[in-house]
Every structure is written in structure tokens, then in C-alpha cells.
Short mmCIF file of C-alpha atoms in Angstrom, two decimals:
data_model
loop_
_atom_site.label_atom_id
_atom_site.label_comp_id
_atom_site.label_asym_id
_atom_site.label_seq_id
_atom_site.Cartn_x
_atom_site.Cartn_y
_atom_site.Cartn_z
CA UNK A 1 0.00 0.00 0.00
CA UNK A 2 3.01 2.33 -0.04
CA UNK A 3 3.15 4.61 -3.12
CA UNK A 4 6.19 4.01 -5.32
CA UNK A 5 7.96 7.16 -6.54
CA UNK A 6 10.54 6.80 -9.31
CA UNK A 7 13.29 9.36 -9.87
CA UNK A 8 13.49 9.51 -13.67
CA UNK A 9 14.69 12.20 -16.09
CA UNK A 10 15.13 10.21 -19.32
CA UNK A 11 12.84 8.38 -21.77
CA UNK A 12 14.34 5.07 -20.61
CA UNK A 13 13.51 5.89 -17.01
CA UNK A 14 9.94 6.76 -17.86
CA UNK A 15 9.51 3.66 -20.01
CA UNK A 16 10.73 1.59 -17.06
CA UNK A 17 8.23 3.33 -14.76
CA UNK A 18 5.37 2.77 -17.16
CA UNK A 19 6.22 -0.93 -17.43
CA UNK A 20 6.67 -1.34 -13.67
CA UNK A 21 3.49 0.56 -12.88
CA UNK A 22 4.95 3.09 -10.46
CA UNK A 23 2.67 5.63 -8.83
CA UNK A 24 4.64 8.85 -9.31
CA UNK A 25 7.44 10.13 -11.50
CA UNK A 26 9.75 12.46 -9.61
CA UNK A 27 10.83 14.81 -12.44
CA UNK A 28 9.96 14.73 -16.09
CA UNK A 29 12.09 13.99 -19.15
CA UNK A 30 14.50 16.88 -19.36
CA UNK A 31 17.24 14.63 -20.77
CA UNK A 32 16.83 13.79 -24.47
CA UNK A 33 19.61 11.30 -25.36
CA UNK A 34 20.90 11.62 -28.89
CA UNK A 35 19.77 15.24 -29.18
CA UNK A 36 21.58 18.51 -28.67
CA UNK A 37 21.50 19.98 -25.17
CA UNK A 38 19.36 22.85 -26.44
CA UNK A 39 17.39 21.03 -29.14
CA UNK A 40 14.06 22.90 -29.26
CA UNK A 41 11.82 19.91 -29.98
CA UNK A 42 11.93 16.31 -28.71
CA UNK A 43 12.40 13.50 -31.18
CA UNK A 44 9.63 11.03 -31.98
CA UNK A 45 10.84 8.56 -29.36
CA UNK A 46 10.64 11.08 -26.54
CA UNK A 47 7.25 12.33 -27.74
CA UNK A 48 5.91 8.76 -27.73
CA UNK A 49 7.01 8.25 -24.12
CA UNK A 50 5.57 11.63 -23.10
CA UNK A 51 2.26 10.68 -24.71
CA UNK A 52 2.21 7.36 -22.85
CA UNK A 53 2.89 9.05 -19.51
CA UNK A 54 0.18 11.64 -20.18
CA UNK A 55 -2.31 8.88 -21.00
CA UNK A 56 -1.50 6.97 -17.81
CA UNK A 57 -2.66 7.61 -14.26
CA UNK A 58 0.90 7.96 -12.97
CA UNK A 59 1.50 11.24 -11.16
CA UNK A 60 3.99 13.62 -12.78
CA UNK A 61 6.08 15.95 -10.60
CA UNK A 62 7.80 18.25 -13.14
CA UNK A 63 10.16 20.18 -10.80
CA UNK A 64 10.81 22.78 -13.50
CA UNK A 65 12.73 25.03 -11.15
CA UNK A 66 15.39 22.49 -10.29
CA UNK A 67 16.95 22.58 -13.75
CA UNK A 68 16.96 26.36 -13.49
CA UNK A 69 19.29 26.02 -10.56
CA UNK A 70 22.25 25.68 -12.92
CA UNK A 71 20.82 28.28 -15.29
CA UNK A 72 20.85 30.78 -12.42
CA UNK A 73 24.65 30.83 -12.65
CA UNK A 74 24.23 32.77 -15.87
CA UNK A 75 21.21 34.87 -14.89
CA UNK A 76 22.11 37.73 -12.52
CA UNK A 77 18.46 38.79 -12.24
CA UNK A 78 17.63 35.74 -10.09
CA UNK A 79 19.09 37.34 -6.98
CA UNK A 80 17.24 40.60 -7.59
CA UNK A 81 13.85 39.21 -6.55
CA UNK A 82 12.96 41.02 -3.26
CA UNK A 83 11.26 37.85 -2.01
CA UNK A 84 14.72 36.47 -1.17
CA UNK A 85 14.81 38.84 1.79
CA UNK A 86 11.97 36.96 3.49
CA UNK A 87 13.40 33.47 3.05
CA UNK A 88 17.17 33.87 3.42
CA UNK A 89 19.16 35.81 6.04
CA UNK A 90 21.31 38.77 4.93
CA UNK A 91 24.56 36.89 5.53
CA UNK A 92 23.55 34.15 3.14
CA UNK A 93 22.46 36.66 0.51
CA UNK A 94 25.87 38.32 0.81
CA UNK A 95 27.46 34.91 0.26
CA UNK A 96 25.38 34.26 -2.87
CA UNK A 97 26.38 37.63 -4.31
CA UNK A 98 30.09 37.19 -3.55
CA UNK A 99 31.83 33.89 -2.72
CA UNK A 100 29.15 31.71 -4.31
CA UNK A 101 29.68 33.39 -7.65
CA UNK A 102 32.80 31.22 -8.01
CA UNK A 103 30.46 28.31 -8.77
CA UNK A 104 30.01 29.70 -12.26
CA UNK A 105 33.71 29.43 -13.12
CA UNK A 106 33.89 25.96 -11.56
CA UNK A 107 30.94 24.84 -13.69
CA UNK A 108 32.48 26.26 -16.87
CA UNK A 109 35.82 24.56 -16.11
CA UNK A 110 34.14 21.22 -15.47
CA UNK A 111 31.69 21.08 -18.33
CA UNK A 112 32.96 23.21 -21.20
CA UNK A 113 34.80 20.16 -22.55
CA UNK A 114 31.35 18.72 -23.33
CA UNK A 115 30.41 21.63 -25.57
CA UNK A 116 30.01 20.93 -29.29
CA UNK A 117 32.90 22.12 -31.44
CA UNK A 118 30.90 25.09 -32.71
CA UNK A 119 30.11 26.34 -29.18
CA UNK A 120 32.15 28.17 -26.56
CA UNK A 121 31.64 28.94 -22.83
CA UNK A 122 30.06 32.24 -23.85
CA UNK A 123 27.15 30.19 -25.23
CA UNK A 124 26.26 28.70 -21.83
CA UNK A 125 23.64 31.34 -20.88
CA UNK A 126 21.66 30.93 -24.11
CA UNK A 127 21.98 27.14 -24.00
CA UNK A 128 20.77 26.95 -20.42
CA UNK A 129 17.83 29.22 -21.21
CA UNK A 130 16.89 27.10 -24.22
CA UNK A 131 17.24 23.88 -22.21
CA UNK A 132 14.87 25.25 -19.58
CA UNK A 133 12.34 26.52 -22.10
CA UNK A 134 12.19 23.25 -24.04
CA UNK A 135 11.49 21.30 -20.84
CA UNK A 136 8.81 23.73 -19.75
CA UNK A 137 7.14 23.39 -23.16
CA UNK A 138 7.25 19.59 -22.93
CA UNK A 139 5.54 19.66 -19.54
CA UNK A 140 2.90 22.04 -20.86
CA UNK A 141 2.17 19.68 -23.75
CA UNK A 142 1.92 16.68 -21.43
CA UNK A 143 -0.53 18.46 -19.13
CA UNK A 144 -2.59 19.55 -22.14
CA UNK A 145 -2.73 15.86 -23.13
CA UNK A 146 -4.11 14.91 -19.71
CA UNK A 147 -1.06 14.13 -17.57
CA UNK A 148 -1.78 13.65 -13.86
CA UNK A 149 0.03 16.76 -12.66
CA UNK A 150 1.38 16.83 -9.11
CA UNK A 151 3.04 19.83 -7.50
CA UNK A 152 6.55 19.47 -6.12
CA UNK A 153 9.89 21.22 -5.85
CA UNK A 154 13.48 20.10 -5.47
CA UNK A 155 16.23 21.74 -3.45
CA UNK A 156 18.97 20.64 -5.90
CA UNK A 157 21.27 19.86 -2.98
CA UNK A 158 24.87 19.68 -4.12
CA UNK A 159 24.09 21.23 -7.47
CA UNK A 160 25.40 24.40 -9.03
CA UNK A 161 23.44 27.61 -8.71
CA UNK A 162 20.98 29.19 -6.31
CA UNK A 163 17.54 29.12 -7.92
CA UNK A 164 15.88 26.65 -5.53
CA UNK A 165 15.50 28.40 -2.17
CA UNK A 166 13.09 26.31 -0.04
CA UNK A 167 9.63 27.83 -0.01
CA UNK A 168 10.28 30.56 -2.54
CA UNK A 169 11.15 27.95 -5.16
CA UNK A 170 7.61 26.63 -4.72
CA UNK A 171 6.11 29.95 -5.74
CA UNK A 172 8.49 30.15 -8.69
CA UNK A 173 7.47 26.59 -9.65
CA UNK A 174 3.82 27.65 -9.65
CA UNK A 175 4.66 30.52 -11.99
CA UNK A 176 6.70 28.24 -14.26
CA UNK A 177 3.78 25.83 -14.58
CA UNK A 178 1.48 28.69 -15.48
CA UNK A 179 4.02 29.89 -18.05
CA UNK A 180 3.98 26.35 -19.46
CA UNK A 181 0.30 26.88 -20.21
CA UNK A 182 -1.16 24.88 -17.33
CA UNK A 183 -4.72 26.15 -16.70
CA UNK A 184 -5.21 27.72 -13.29
CA UNK A 185 -7.88 25.20 -12.31
CA UNK A 186 -5.55 22.32 -13.20
CA UNK A 187 -2.76 23.96 -11.25
CA UNK A 188 -5.02 24.39 -8.22
CA UNK A 189 -5.88 20.69 -8.28
CA UNK A 190 -2.18 19.79 -8.57
CA UNK A 191 -1.45 21.92 -5.50
CA UNK A 192 -4.19 20.36 -3.41
CA UNK A 193 -6.19 17.19 -4.00
CA UNK A 194 -3.96 15.55 -6.65
CA UNK A 195 -0.99 15.24 -4.31
CA UNK A 196 -3.23 13.99 -1.51
CA UNK A 197 -4.64 11.25 -3.73
CA UNK A 198 -1.22 10.27 -5.04
CA UNK A 199 -0.06 9.48 -1.52
CA UNK A 200 -3.30 8.00 -0.24
CA UNK A 201 -4.07 10.97 2.01
CA UNK A 202 -7.23 12.23 0.32
CA UNK A 203 -9.33 11.38 3.38
CA UNK A 204 -7.12 13.59 5.57
CA UNK A 205 -5.99 16.55 3.43
CA UNK A 206 -6.39 18.07 -0.02
CA UNK A 207 -9.85 19.63 0.33
CA UNK A 208 -11.70 21.70 2.92
CA UNK A 209 -14.12 19.30 4.58
CA UNK A 210 -15.37 18.46 8.05
CA UNK A 211 -13.14 15.86 9.63
CA UNK A 212 -10.02 16.69 7.62
CA UNK A 213 -6.90 18.34 9.01
CA UNK A 214 -7.17 22.09 9.43
CA UNK A 215 -4.22 22.96 7.19
CA UNK A 216 -5.12 26.03 5.14
CA UNK A 217 -3.70 28.99 3.28
CA UNK A 218 -6.06 31.95 3.47
CA UNK A 219 -5.50 34.05 0.34
CA UNK A 220 -6.57 37.61 -0.37
CA UNK A 221 -7.13 36.86 -4.06
CA UNK A 222 -8.68 34.07 -6.11
CA UNK A 223 -6.03 31.63 -7.43
CA UNK A 224 -8.42 30.57 -10.19
CA UNK A 225 -8.20 34.11 -11.57
CA UNK A 226 -4.53 34.98 -11.21
CA UNK A 227 -1.48 32.90 -10.34
CA UNK A 228 -0.08 35.74 -8.21
CA UNK A 229 -2.84 35.00 -5.69
CA UNK A 230 -0.60 32.30 -4.25
CA UNK A 231 1.66 35.04 -2.95
CA UNK A 232 -1.22 37.02 -1.46
CA UNK A 233 -1.31 35.02 1.76
CA UNK A 234 -3.32 36.57 4.56
CA UNK A 235 -2.57 33.88 7.13
CA UNK A 236 -1.74 30.21 7.53
CA UNK A 237 -3.66 27.65 9.54
CA UNK A 238 -1.53 24.63 10.43
CA UNK A 239 -3.13 21.81 12.42
CA UNK A 240 -5.75 24.32 13.53
CA UNK A 241 -3.21 26.89 14.71
CA UNK A 242 -3.45 30.33 13.10
CA UNK A 243 -0.08 31.74 12.02
CA UNK A 244 0.50 35.24 10.72
CA UNK A 245 2.56 35.12 7.56
CA UNK A 246 4.84 37.97 8.58
CA UNK A 247 6.05 35.99 11.59
CA UNK A 248 7.63 33.48 9.19
CA UNK A 249 9.92 36.00 7.53
CA UNK A 250 13.63 35.85 8.37
CA UNK A 251 13.74 39.65 8.49
#
């Protein structure tokens, strides 16, 4: 009765999961073997696997933001988001803007040997951006074809970059899914009841009903109208305890 979650990022991994009958795919297919790192469209083999996953009942946790962790090395705007100030202490922000910047040179030194002959390290920013966009588009297509979307994030522990701050990365993931074309109603289900069902907890959480746990986000706006509503949190109710959002800030 324990749900089986398979970590898979390739077509082979997803084919294996389909054959084995797993319950959830942790990650989608961002690796396309035999294709360029920034190939804009998947080949027929990858499309066929994506179609099979979308037609199945297996939950799909895209974790779009985790592959943007590396891309953040080449995107200075990532650290400009004022929301960082609520989730990370000033000392850590200073580290990210100074000593951590060395990660970029380390990455280039380690992986530039894998670049095609017609590419140079100066192409990394555009390649990373294209890699991210192609994956986001693939997820959007799979959801449009009926994939069982589940919400999740990934901290990318040990990876390069700084685009997966716990908590804030969740809000960025919501925005990425919306940018992928996921309808707001589908996104809302993925954030609530879909995850509960995937882990057999639908009788305890996932909807607001008598007898279920009192875990709620009280929003000032309607998330079925605008995705930014998920950042308009009035208060949190956790196990029946009311928590003011401002008390959770590191400031």
C-alpha cells in the first residue's frame, strides 16, 4: 500500500516506470539522449514516451525550477527578486552575491569540454535558457494531453546555482507551470487534491471538509483568476493553529 515514486529524467527511465506501474514520476524527461542539449523539440521517441505518460494515471512531478538552478549561474536577475529577503538571512544573501559566484567558473571549467565544437563557454547562458524553455514546453504539452500533474519542488542539494530556495522555489514553480500553459484550475488541483490522492491521504488533506486536518492557506485573491494569488497570503492555519505570515519572515 506504499506509493512508489521513481526518480526519472530520461525516456528510458519513464519507459521503465510505465512498465513497472509506479505511482509517481519524480521529475519529467528533461534529458533527451541523442539530441543537442538545447534542441528545441523532442524526437519522436521522446514524444511517444511523453504521450504514454500523459495517458496513464501515474502522477507527474515536473520540478521545472530544479533545472533552473544551474541556469541561475548565468542569470544575474535571479538574486534581484525582493522575495529572497523573506526566506534567506542577509549573511547568506551576501554569500550568494560574492563567494558563491565562483560556482560559475567551476561549472564552466568542469563542463565546457562537453560543448560541441561550434560552441564556446560564452554560449552557456543561451543554451541553459533554451534547455529550460524546451522542458517547460514539454511539460505544458503533457498536461494539455491529460497528464496527472502533481506539484513538487526540489532543493537541488549539491548542485550548481541558487535558484531553488526552499519555499520561494515553490512559488516560482507555480509561476513556471502557469508559463507552461497549465490552466489555473488544473494547477489548483495539482497543488491540493492531486498530491493527496497520489499518496493515499485524500481522506485527511487536499480539500476543505469536516473531519479533515485544518491545514489552510487563506489568500486575499482568487487563485483561479490569477497565479499571483498564491503570494497574497493573509494567514496560515496549520493543524488548527493560526499563524501570521509575517512571523515566518527571516527579516
